[in-house]
CSV table of C-alpha atoms in Angstrom, one decimal:
chain,number,residue,atom,x,y,z
A,16,UNK,CA,22.2,20.9,31.3
A,17,UNK,CA,23.0,21.9,34.3
A,18,UNK,CA,20.2,23.7,36.3
A,19,UNK,CA,20.5,27.4,36.6
A,20,UNK,CA,17.9,29.9,37.9
A,21,UNK,CA,16.6,32.3,35.9
A,22,UNK,CA,16.2,35.2,38.3
A,23,UNK,CA,15.4,36.4,41.9
A,24,UNK,CA,11.2,35.9,41.5
A,25,UNK,CA,8.8,34.0,42.8
A,26,UNK,CA,9.0,30.4,41.9
A,27,UNK,CA,7.1,27.2,42.0
A,28,UNK,CA,8.4,24.0,43.5
A,29,UNK,CA,5.8,20.9,43.2
A,30,UNK,CA,6.6,17.8,45.3
A,31,UNK,CA,5.3,14.4,43.8
A,32,UNK,CA,4.3,11.7,46.3
A,33,UNK,CA,7.3,9.4,46.0
A,34,UNK,CA,9.4,12.8,46.6
A,35,UNK,CA,8.6,12.4,50.3
A,36,UNK,CA,7.2,9.5,50.9
A,37,UNK,CA,9.2,8.5,53.9
A,38,UNK,CA,11.1,10.4,56.6
A,39,UNK,CA,14.3,11.0,55.2
A,40,UNK,CA,12.7,11.9,51.8
A,41,UNK,CA,11.2,14.3,53.8
A,42,UNK,CA,14.1,16.0,55.3
A,43,UNK,CA,16.1,15.7,51.5
A,44,UNK,CA,13.3,18.1,50.0
A,45,UNK,CA,13.5,20.8,53.3
A,46,UNK,CA,17.1,20.9,52.0
A,47,UNK,CA,16.4,21.3,48.0
A,48,UNK,CA,13.5,24.0,49.2
A,49,UNK,CA,15.6,25.8,52.3
A,50,UNK,CA,18.8,26.5,49.1
A,51,UNK,CA,16.0,27.9,47.4
A,52,UNK,CA,14.2,30.2,49.8
A,53,UNK,CA,16.1,33.3,48.1
A,54,UNK,CA,13.5,32.8,45.0
A,55,UNK,CA,10.5,33.0,47.6
A,56,UNK,CA,9.0,29.5,46.5
A,57,UNK,CA,5.1,28.4,46.9
A,58,UNK,CA,5.2,25.2,47.6
A,59,UNK,CA,2.7,22.4,46.2
A,60,UNK,CA,2.3,19.0,48.0
A,61,UNK,CA,1.2,15.5,46.4
A,62,UNK,CA,-0.5,13.0,48.9
A,63,UNK,CA,2.4,11.2,50.6
A,64,UNK,CA,3.7,7.7,48.4
A,65,UNK,CA,0.9,5.8,47.7
A,66,UNK,CA,-1.6,7.1,49.9
A,67,UNK,CA,-4.0,8.4,47.0
A,68,UNK,CA,-4.2,4.9,46.1
A,69,UNK,CA,-4.8,3.1,49.5
A,70,UNK,CA,-7.3,6.0,49.7
A,71,UNK,CA,-9.4,5.4,46.9
A,72,UNK,CA,-9.5,1.9,47.6
A,73,UNK,CA,-10.6,2.2,51.7
A,74,UNK,CA,-13.0,4.3,50.1
A,75,UNK,CA,-14.6,2.0,47.5
A,76,UNK,CA,-14.4,-0.9,50.1
A,77,UNK,CA,-16.3,0.7,52.2
A,78,UNK,CA,-18.8,2.0,49.6
A,79,UNK,CA,-19.0,-2.2,48.4
A,80,UNK,CA,-19.8,-3.0,52.3
A,81,UNK,CA,-16.2,-4.7,52.3
A,82,UNK,CA,-15.5,-3.3,55.9
A,83,UNK,CA,-12.9,-5.9,57.0
A,84,UNK,CA,-10.8,-5.2,54.2
A,85,UNK,CA,-11.9,-0.9,53.9
A,86,UNK,CA,-11.1,-0.6,57.9
A,87,UNK,CA,-7.6,-1.9,57.2
A,88,UNK,CA,-7.1,0.4,54.7
A,89,UNK,CA,-8.2,3.1,56.8
A,90,UNK,CA,-6.5,1.7,59.7
A,91,UNK,CA,-2.8,1.6,57.3
A,92,UNK,CA,-3.1,5.0,56.4
A,93,UNK,CA,-3.7,6.5,59.7
A,94,UNK,CA,-0.9,4.5,61.2
A,95,UNK,CA,1.6,5.7,57.6
A,96,UNK,CA,1.2,9.4,58.2
A,97,UNK,CA,1.1,9.1,62.1
A,98,UNK,CA,4.8,7.3,62.0
A,99,UNK,CA,5.8,9.5,59.9
A,100,UNK,CA,5.3,12.4,62.7
A,101,UNK,CA,6.3,10.4,65.1
A,102,UNK,CA,9.7,10.1,63.8
A,103,UNK,CA,9.4,14.0,63.1
A,104,UNK,CA,8.0,15.3,65.9
A,105,UNK,CA,8.2,13.3,68.7
A,106,UNK,CA,6.5,9.8,70.0
A,107,UNK,CA,2.9,11.6,69.0
A,108,UNK,CA,4.0,14.1,66.6
A,109,UNK,CA,1.7,17.2,68.4
A,110,UNK,CA,3.2,19.5,66.7
A,111,UNK,CA,0.9,19.5,63.5
A,112,UNK,CA,-2.6,19.4,62.9
A,113,UNK,CA,-2.1,15.6,61.7
A,114,UNK,CA,-4.8,14.4,64.6
A,115,UNK,CA,-7.3,16.6,64.2
A,116,UNK,CA,-7.7,16.1,60.3
A,117,UNK,CA,-7.5,12.1,61.2
A,118,UNK,CA,-10.7,12.7,63.2
A,119,UNK,CA,-12.5,14.8,60.0
A,120,UNK,CA,-10.6,11.8,58.0
A,121,UNK,CA,-12.8,8.8,60.1
A,122,UNK,CA,-16.0,11.2,60.1
A,123,UNK,CA,-16.1,11.3,56.5
A,124,UNK,CA,-14.9,8.1,56.0
A,125,UNK,CA,-18.1,6.8,57.8
A,126,UNK,CA,-20.9,8.9,56.1
A,127,UNK,CA,-19.9,6.6,52.6
A,128,UNK,CA,-22.9,5.2,51.9
A,129,UNK,CA,-22.7,1.6,52.3
A,130,UNK,CA,-23.7,-1.3,49.4
A,131,UNK,CA,-23.4,1.6,46.8
A,132,UNK,CA,-20.7,3.0,43.9
A,133,UNK,CA,-19.0,5.1,45.9
A,134,UNK,CA,-19.6,9.0,44.2
A,135,UNK,CA,-17.8,11.3,42.2
A,136,UNK,CA,-18.5,13.8,44.7
A,137,UNK,CA,-18.0,11.3,47.6
A,138,UNK,CA,-14.7,9.8,45.8
A,139,UNK,CA,-13.5,13.6,45.9
A,140,UNK,CA,-13.7,14.2,49.4
A,141,UNK,CA,-12.2,11.5,50.5
A,142,UNK,CA,-9.0,11.3,47.9
A,143,UNK,CA,-8.1,15.2,48.9
A,144,UNK,CA,-7.2,13.9,52.5
A,145,UNK,CA,-3.9,12.4,51.4
A,146,UNK,CA,-2.7,16.0,50.2
A,147,UNK,CA,-4.2,18.0,52.8
A,148,UNK,CA,-2.6,15.3,55.2
A,149,UNK,CA,0.9,15.8,53.8
A,150,UNK,CA,0.7,19.5,53.6
A,151,UNK,CA,-0.2,19.6,57.4
A,152,UNK,CA,3.2,17.3,58.0
A,153,UNK,CA,5.4,19.2,55.9
A,154,UNK,CA,4.3,22.8,57.3
A,155,UNK,CA,5.6,21.4,61.0
A,156,UNK,CA,8.9,20.3,59.3
A,157,UNK,CA,9.4,23.1,56.9
A,158,UNK,CA,8.8,25.1,60.8
A,159,UNK,CA,11.1,22.5,62.9
A,160,UNK,CA,13.6,23.5,59.8
A,161,UNK,CA,13.2,27.3,60.1
A,162,UNK,CA,11.5,28.1,58.0
A,163,UNK,CA,8.7,30.6,58.8
A,164,UNK,CA,5.7,28.4,56.6
A,165,UNK,CA,2.0,28.6,56.4
A,166,UNK,CA,-0.6,26.0,55.5
A,167,UNK,CA,-3.4,27.5,52.7
A,168,UNK,CA,-6.6,25.6,52.1
A,169,UNK,CA,-6.0,24.6,47.7
A,170,UNK,CA,-10.3,24.7,48.0
A,171,UNK,CA,-9.5,28.8,48.8
A,172,UNK,CA,-7.3,29.8,45.5
A,173,UNK,CA,-8.3,26.9,43.4
A,174,UNK,CA,-12.0,27.3,41.9
A,175,UNK,CA,-13.7,24.6,39.4
A,176,UNK,CA,-16.4,23.6,38.0
A,177,UNK,CA,-18.8,20.6,39.9
A,178,UNK,CA,-17.5,17.4,37.4
A,179,UNK,CA,-16.1,16.0,40.3
A,180,UNK,CA,-13.1,13.9,39.6
A,181,UNK,CA,-12.2,15.7,36.0
A,182,UNK,CA,-12.9,19.3,37.6
A,183,UNK,CA,-12.1,22.4,34.9
A,184,UNK,CA,-10.4,25.1,36.9
A,185,UNK,CA,-12.6,28.7,36.3
A,186,UNK,CA,-9.4,30.9,35.5
A,187,UNK,CA,-10.8,33.9,36.8
A,188,UNK,CA,-12.3,32.8,39.8
A,189,UNK,CA,-8.7,31.3,40.7
A,190,UNK,CA,-6.6,34.3,39.6
A,191,UNK,CA,-8.6,36.6,41.5
A,192,UNK,CA,-8.4,34.1,44.5
A,193,UNK,CA,-4.7,33.7,44.1
A,194,UNK,CA,-4.4,37.7,44.1
A,195,UNK,CA,-6.5,37.9,47.1
A,196,UNK,CA,-5.7,35.2,49.3
A,197,UNK,CA,-1.7,33.7,48.4
A,198,UNK,CA,0.4,36.6,46.8
A,199,UNK,CA,-0.1,39.2,50.0
A,200,UNK,CA,1.1,35.4,52.2
A,201,UNK,CA,3.7,35.1,50.0
A,202,UNK,CA,4.9,37.9,51.0
A,203,UNK,CA,5.4,37.0,54.5
A,204,UNK,CA,6.2,34.0,54.8
A,205,UNK,CA,6.6,30.9,52.7
A,206,UNK,CA,3.0,29.5,50.8
A,207,UNK,CA,2.0,25.7,51.3
A,208,UNK,CA,-0.6,24.4,49.4
A,209,UNK,CA,-2.3,20.8,48.1
A,210,UNK,CA,-2.0,19.8,44.3
A,211,UNK,CA,-4.8,17.7,42.9
A,212,UNK,CA,-7.9,19.9,44.5
A,213,UNK,CA,-9.8,22.7,44.4
A,214,UNK,CA,-13.5,23.3,45.4
A,215,UNK,CA,-16.7,24.4,43.1
A,216,UNK,CA,-18.7,27.6,44.3
A,217,UNK,CA,-20.8,25.9,46.2
A,218,UNK,CA,-17.2,25.2,48.2
A,219,UNK,CA,-17.2,21.1,47.5
A,220,UNK,CA,-14.6,19.6,47.3
A,221,UNK,CA,-13.0,18.7,43.8
A,222,UNK,CA,-10.1,16.9,42.0
A,223,UNK,CA,-8.3,18.3,38.7
A,224,UNK,CA,-7.6,14.8,37.9
A,225,UNK,CA,-4.5,12.1,37.3
A,226,UNK,CA,-1.2,13.9,38.0
A,227,UNK,CA,-3.5,16.8,39.0
A,228,UNK,CA,-1.0,18.3,41.7
A,229,UNK,CA,1.7,19.2,38.1
A,230,UNK,CA,-1.7,21.3,37.2
A,231,UNK,CA,-1.6,22.5,40.0
A,232,UNK,CA,1.6,24.1,40.4
A,233,UNK,CA,1.2,25.6,36.5
A,234,UNK,CA,-2.2,27.6,37.8
A,235,UNK,CA,-0.3,28.7,40.7
A,236,UNK,CA,2.9,29.8,38.4
A,237,UNK,CA,0.2,31.3,35.8
A,238,UNK,CA,-1.9,33.5,38.9
A,239,UNK,CA,1.3,35.1,40.0
A,240,UNK,CA,3.2,35.4,37.1
A,241,UNK,CA,6.0,33.2,38.2
A,242,UNK,CA,9.8,33.2,37.4
A,243,UNK,CA,9.6,29.1,37.0
A,244,UNK,CA,7.9,26.5,37.7
A,245,UNK,CA,9.4,23.4,39.3
A,246,UNK,CA,8.0,19.6,38.9
A,247,UNK,CA,9.8,17.7,41.3
A,248,UNK,CA,10.0,13.9,40.6
A,249,UNK,CA,12.1,10.7,41.8
A,250,UNK,CA,13.5,11.0,37.4
A,251,UNK,CA,16.2,13.3,36.6
A,252,UNK,CA,13.5,15.0,34.1
A,253,UNK,CA,11.5,13.6,30.9
A,254,UNK,CA,13.5,10.5,30.0
A,255,UNK,CA,13.6,8.9,25.6
A,256,UNK,CA,11.9,6.3,27.4
A,257,UNK,CA,9.5,5.4,30.4
A,258,UNK,CA,12.4,4.5,32.8
A,259,UNK,CA,10.3,1.5,34.2
A,260,UNK,CA,10.6,-0.3,31.1
A,261,UNK,CA,13.5,1.1,29.4
A,262,UNK,CA,17.1,0.8,31.4
A,263,UNK,CA,19.1,3.0,29.0
A,264,UNK,CA,16.6,5.7,29.0
A,265,UNK,CA,18.3,9.5,28.8
A,266,UNK,CA,17.4,12.4,30.2
A,267,UNK,CA,15.8,15.1,27.6
A,268,UNK,CA,17.4,18.2,28.1
A,269,UNK,CA,14.9,20.6,26.8
A,270,UNK,CA,11.4,20.2,25.3
A,271,UNK,CA,8.7,22.8,23.8
A,272,UNK,CA,5.4,23.4,25.7
A,273,UNK,CA,4.3,20.9,22.4
A,274,UNK,CA,6.4,18.4,22.3
A,275,UNK,CA,5.0,17.5,25.9
A,276,UNK,CA,1.1,17.6,25.5
A,277,UNK,CA,1.7,15.7,22.5
A,278,UNK,CA,3.7,13.0,24.7
A,279,UNK,CA,0.8,13.2,27.1
A,280,UNK,CA,-1.8,13.0,24.7
A,281,UNK,CA,0.5,9.7,23.5
A,282,UNK,CA,0.3,7.9,27.1
A,283,UNK,CA,3.4,9.8,28.7
A,284,UNK,CA,2.2,9.9,32.3
A,285,UNK,CA,5.3,12.6,32.7
A,286,UNK,CA,2.9,15.5,34.2
A,287,UNK,CA,-0.7,16.2,34.2
A,288,UNK,CA,-1.7,16.9,30.5
A,289,UNK,CA,-3.6,20.2,30.8
A,290,UNK,CA,0.3,22.2,32.9
A,291,UNK,CA,1.7,23.3,29.8
A,292,UNK,CA,-1.8,25.5,29.2
A,293,UNK,CA,-1.0,28.0,32.0
A,294,UNK,CA,2.5,28.2,31.6
A,295,UNK,CA,2.1,28.6,27.7
A,296,UNK,CA,0.0,31.4,28.5
A,297,UNK,CA,2.5,33.7,30.3
A,298,UNK,CA,5.3,31.9,28.6
A,299,UNK,CA,6.9,30.4,32.1
A,300,UNK,CA,9.2,28.1,31.7
A,301,UNK,CA,8.1,24.5,33.5
A,302,UNK,CA,12.0,22.2,35.2
A,303,UNK,CA,11.3,18.4,36.0
A,304,UNK,CA,14.2,18.1,38.6
A,305,UNK,CA,14.8,15.0,40.6
A,306,UNK,CA,14.5,15.2,44.5
A,307,UNK,CA,16.2,12.4,44.7
A,308,UNK,CA,19.3,14.0,43.5
A,309,UNK,CA,19.1,17.8,43.0
A,310,UNK,CA,22.0,18.3,40.7
A,311,UNK,CA,21.4,15.7,38.2
A,312,UNK,CA,20.4,16.5,34.8
A,313,UNK,CA,16.7,18.2,34.0
A,314,UNK,CA,14.3,19.1,31.8
A,315,UNK,CA,13.4,22.7,31.0
A,316,UNK,CA,10.1,23.0,28.9
A,317,UNK,CA,9.8,26.5,26.9
A,318,UNK,CA,7.8,27.6,24.1
A,319,UNK,CA,11.2,27.2,21.7
A,320,UNK,CA,12.0,24.0,23.6
A,321,UNK,CA,16.2,24.2,22.3
A,322,UNK,CA,17.7,21.7,19.7
A,323,UNK,CA,17.4,18.0,19.4
A,324,UNK,CA,17.5,15.1,17.1
A,325,UNK,CA,13.7,14.4,15.4
A,326,UNK,CA,12.8,11.8,18.2
A,327,UNK,CA,12.9,13.5,21.6
A,328,UNK,CA,10.9,10.7,23.3
A,329,UNK,CA,9.1,7.1,22.5
A,330,UNK,CA,5.7,6.2,24.3
A,331,UNK,CA,3.5,3.6,24.5
A,332,UNK,CA,-0.1,3.2,25.4
A,333,UNK,CA,-1.5,-0.8,25.9
A,334,UNK,CA,-4.9,-1.9,25.7
A,335,UNK,CA,-6.4,-0.1,22.7
A,336,UNK,CA,-8.0,-1.6,19.8
A,337,UNK,CA,-8.4,-1.0,16.5
A,338,UNK,CA,-11.7,-1.8,14.6
A,339,UNK,CA,-12.2,-2.0,10.9
A,340,UNK,CA,-15.3,-0.4,9.8
A,341,UNK,CA,-16.9,-0.4,6.4
A,342,UNK,CA,-18.2,2.7,5.3
A,343,UNK,CA,-17.9,5.4,2.7
A,344,UNK,CA,-15.7,8.1,3.3
A,345,UNK,CA,-18.8,11.1,3.6
A,346,UNK,CA,-20.5,8.9,6.5
A,347,UNK,CA,-16.9,8.1,7.9
A,348,UNK,CA,-15.8,12.7,7.9
A,349,UNK,CA,-20.0,12.8,9.4
A,350,UNK,CA,-19.4,9.9,12.0
A,351,UNK,CA,-15.7,11.2,13.0
A,352,UNK,CA,-17.3,14.9,14.1
A,353,UNK,CA,-19.9,13.4,15.6
A,354,UNK,CA,-17.7,11.3,17.7
A,355,UNK,CA,-15.5,14.9,18.4
A,356,UNK,CA,-18.5,16.4,19.4
A,357,UNK,CA,-19.9,13.5,21.9
A,358,UNK,CA,-17.2,12.3,23.1
A,359,UNK,CA,-14.6,15.4,24.1
A,360,UNK,CA,-13.5,13.6,27.9
A,361,UNK,CA,-13.6,10.2,26.4
A,362,UNK,CA,-10.6,11.2,23.8
A,363,UNK,CA,-11.7,11.4,20.0
A,364,UNK,CA,-9.9,8.6,18.7
A,365,UNK,CA,-7.7,8.4,15.5
A,366,UNK,CA,-9.0,7.6,12.5
A,367,UNK,CA,-7.5,6.1,9.2
A,368,UNK,CA,-9.0,5.4,5.6
A,369,UNK,CA,-8.1,1.8,5.1
A,370,UNK,CA,-7.8,1.1,1.4
A,371,UNK,CA,-11.3,2.5,0.0
A,372,UNK,CA,-13.9,0.7,1.3
A,373,UNK,CA,-13.5,1.7,4.9
A,374,UNK,CA,-11.8,3.4,7.9
A,375,UNK,CA,-9.6,2.2,10.7
A,376,UNK,CA,-10.4,3.8,14.4
A,377,UNK,CA,-7.1,3.4,16.6
A,378,UNK,CA,-8.0,4.0,20.6
A,379,UNK,CA,-8.3,2.8,24.0
A,380,UNK,CA,-10.6,0.1,25.0
A,381,UNK,CA,-12.5,1.7,27.7
A,382,UNK,CA,-12.6,4.7,25.4
A,383,UNK,CA,-14.5,2.4,21.7
A,384,UNK,CA,-16.8,1.1,24.4
A,385,UNK,CA,-18.2,5.0,24.5
A,386,UNK,CA,-17.2,5.9,21.2
A,387,UNK,CA,-18.9,2.8,19.8
A,388,UNK,CA,-22.4,3.5,21.7
A,389,UNK,CA,-23.1,7.3,21.4
A,390,UNK,CA,-21.8,7.4,18.1
A,391,UNK,CA,-23.7,4.8,16.1
A,392,UNK,CA,-20.9,2.8,15.0
A,393,UNK,CA,-22.6,-0.4,16.2
A,394,UNK,CA,-24.6,-0.2,13.3
A,395,UNK,CA,-21.4,-1.0,10.7
A,396,UNK,CA,-19.6,-4.0,9.6
A,397,UNK,CA,-16.8,-5.0,12.0
A,398,UNK,CA,-13.2,-6.0,12.3
A,399,UNK,CA,-12.6,-5.5,15.7
A,400,UNK,CA,-8.7,-6.6,17.0
A,401,UNK,CA,-8.0,-6.0,20.7
A,402,UNK,CA,-5.0,-6.5,23.0
A,403,UNK,CA,-3.1,-3.8,20.8
A,404,UNK,CA,-0.2,-1.3,21.9
A,405,UNK,CA,0.1,2.3,20.4
A,406,UNK,CA,4.1,3.1,20.0
A,407,UNK,CA,4.6,6.8,19.4
A,408,UNK,CA,7.5,8.4,18.5
A,409,UNK,CA,7.4,12.5,19.3
A,410,UNK,CA,9.6,15.3,18.5
A,411,UNK,CA,8.8,18.9,17.0
A,412,UNK,CA,11.1,18.0,14.2
A,413,UNK,CA,9.3,14.8,12.9
A,414,UNK,CA,6.6,17.2,11.3
A,415,UNK,CA,6.9,17.0,7.1
A,416,UNK,CA,8.9,13.2,7.7
A,417,UNK,CA,7.5,10.0,8.0
A,418,UNK,CA,9.0,6.9,8.7
A,419,UNK,CA,10.8,4.9,6.3
A,420,UNK,CA,8.9,1.6,5.9
A,421,UNK,CA,11.6,-0.8,4.8
A,422,UNK,CA,14.3,0.1,7.5
A,423,UNK,CA,11.6,0.0,10.2
A,424,UNK,CA,10.4,-3.2,8.8
A,425,UNK,CA,14.1,-4.6,9.2
A,426,UNK,CA,14.6,-3.1,12.0
A,427,UNK,CA,11.4,-5.0,13.6
A,428,UNK,CA,12.8,-8.4,12.1
A,429,UNK,CA,10.0,-11.2,12.9
A,430,UNK,CA,7.8,-8.5,15.1
A,431,UNK,CA,4.3,-7.6,12.9
A,432,UNK,CA,4.3,-4.1,12.7
A,433,UNK,CA,1.8,-1.6,11.2
A,434,UNK,CA,2.7,2.2,10.4
A,435,UNK,CA,-0.2,4.6,10.7
A,436,UNK,CA,0.3,7.9,8.5
A,437,UNK,CA,-2.7,9.3,10.2
A,438,UNK,CA,-1.1,11.2,13.8
A,439,UNK,CA,-2.6,12.9,16.3
A,440,UNK,CA,-0.4,15.6,15.4
A,441,UNK,CA,2.2,16.6,12.6
A,442,UNK,CA,5.0,16.2,16.2
A,443,UNK,CA,3.9,12.5,16.3
A,444,UNK,CA,4.3,9.6,13.9
A,445,UNK,CA,3.0,6.1,15.7
A,446,UNK,CA,3.5,2.4,15.4
A,447,UNK,CA,0.8,-0.5,16.2
A,448,UNK,CA,2.1,-3.8,17.6
A,449,UNK,CA,0.3,-6.4,19.7
A,450,UNK,CA,1.0,-5.8,23.1
A,451,UNK,CA,3.2,-9.3,23.7
A,452,UNK,CA,5.5,-7.6,21.1
A,453,UNK,CA,5.1,-4.4,22.5
A,454,UNK,CA,8.0,-3.9,25.1
A,455,UNK,CA,10.6,-6.0,22.2
A,456,UNK,CA,9.3,-3.2,20.0
A,457,UNK,CA,10.0,-0.8,22.1
A,458,UNK,CA,13.3,-1.8,23.1
A,459,UNK,CA,14.8,-2.4,19.3
A,460,UNK,CA,13.1,1.3,18.5
A,461,UNK,CA,15.0,3.4,21.7
A,462,UNK,CA,18.2,1.0,20.5
A,463,UNK,CA,18.2,2.1,17.3
A,464,UNK,CA,17.0,5.4,17.3
A,465,UNK,CA,18.8,6.9,21.0
A,466,UNK,CA,22.0,4.4,21.9
A,467,UNK,CA,23.8,3.4,18.2
A,468,UNK,CA,26.4,5.6,16.9
A,469,UNK,CA,23.9,6.4,13.2
A,470,UNK,CA,21.6,9.4,13.5
A,471,UNK,CA,18.2,8.7,14.2
A,472,UNK,CA,17.0,10.4,11.1
A,473,UNK,CA,17.9,7.1,9.2
A,474,UNK,CA,14.5,6.0,9.8
A,475,UNK,CA,12.5,8.9,8.0
A,476,UNK,CA,12.3,11.1,4.9
A,477,UNK,CA,10.7,14.0,3.8
A,478,UNK,CA,6.5,13.2,3.3
A,479,UNK,CA,4.9,14.3,-0.2
A,480,UNK,CA,1.6,12.7,1.2
A,481,UNK,CA,-0.8,15.1,2.9
A,482,UNK,CA,-2.1,14.6,6.5
A,483,UNK,CA,-5.3,13.8,5.4
A,484,UNK,CA,-4.2,10.9,2.7
A,485,UNK,CA,-4.0,8.4,5.8
A,486,UNK,CA,-3.0,4.4,5.2
A,487,UNK,CA,-1.8,2.1,7.0
A,488,UNK,CA,1.6,0.3,5.7
A,489,UNK,CA,2.4,-3.0,7.6
A,490,UNK,CA,5.3,-6.0,7.6
A,491,UNK,CA,3.0,-8.9,8.5
A,492,UNK,CA,-0.7,-9.8,9.8
A,493,UNK,CA,-1.3,-8.3,13.4
A,494,UNK,CA,-5.0,-9.2,13.8
């Protein structure tokens, strides 16, 4: 799909950390921005390169009392940004506000209590410097390129609750702040702001969680009634599988909001899980583009999602566990409701009725620890299997269809696999394998569904099983 613009109204452009990791990347991004100035872009930047990971590692080392490691990481972060600024603006990089921020960072870093666990509030306060460093540098780089840019602190416009590390935006307050601060400024200059960060009602810095910069872009699109939200990464859109695992992946040209939400729930790290919600409310298209090659194929996410085969993309989640519990169906229903109410933040596990004497829970290892301790599951007889991987096939056209068991088993050959009829969405179908077999299974599925000449619906048939009737079929023992 060739990327074309949908009008001259405001667009939101978010650039990920790999898109601005060095000077050559920054200059390429500035060229991209210059080509789109007629669309009144609002620019959202993540932390540069691997800065967020290094900041977290440094902060944890400081809290743990490992001063040597903490100081080394801190120095590495500072030198990384100073070197970029120096290459862009001269030997001292004095054209940007970086040094002032670095001094503030040093003070905040030294204030972390030693020999204690890093608190969630300190986590957010320290991690936020990554985005603040990047916008300071990018604003100066844009000005040097002749673009009238202004750094608008995201903490002034993204208003959240106080759940540090996973803050939830206050939509009314955020909309009011966007209208008060961002929209008037955008009529005069190109607004640059940070992704990922916000502030609570007391002014404390908060963060939105993994890939939170995508969520920021969606919130700004929603608050400004933008014509389009653009997410610039280092891959050409949403792919048919993880390109770090599968070599011959293809760009999915179009997806629906619902399909992308299911992909993220199934483990795809393409976007923050909440990114689609603000865009859907205002029916704003979201486009995923490649900053390394702006003319490469891209993915357009919209309400309808366009045309495509039954499977749009395949995801994989490792470090999964399966727990078979002997319990009546009535008790199973009660436990499921309890897990939903008590473990909303941890995520609800998938439950399948196994035979007639119990249930099977499939969830992440971390989630199981939370679920089991708070839901009373440890009081029941269990059969526990760890080191599993859940492979999910996702596509709106899968609704009403199920996997053809025999064809899938033949495709997998000697790889033991379980097919789950129970699913987190009508748009998803799940297979369970051992982690040691997961890459081979994923490659076989991807090759047969996306790379061979026969249609991918060869592996699907109309389902006559109601969603509530869950079962497992397997071609071998995987416990």
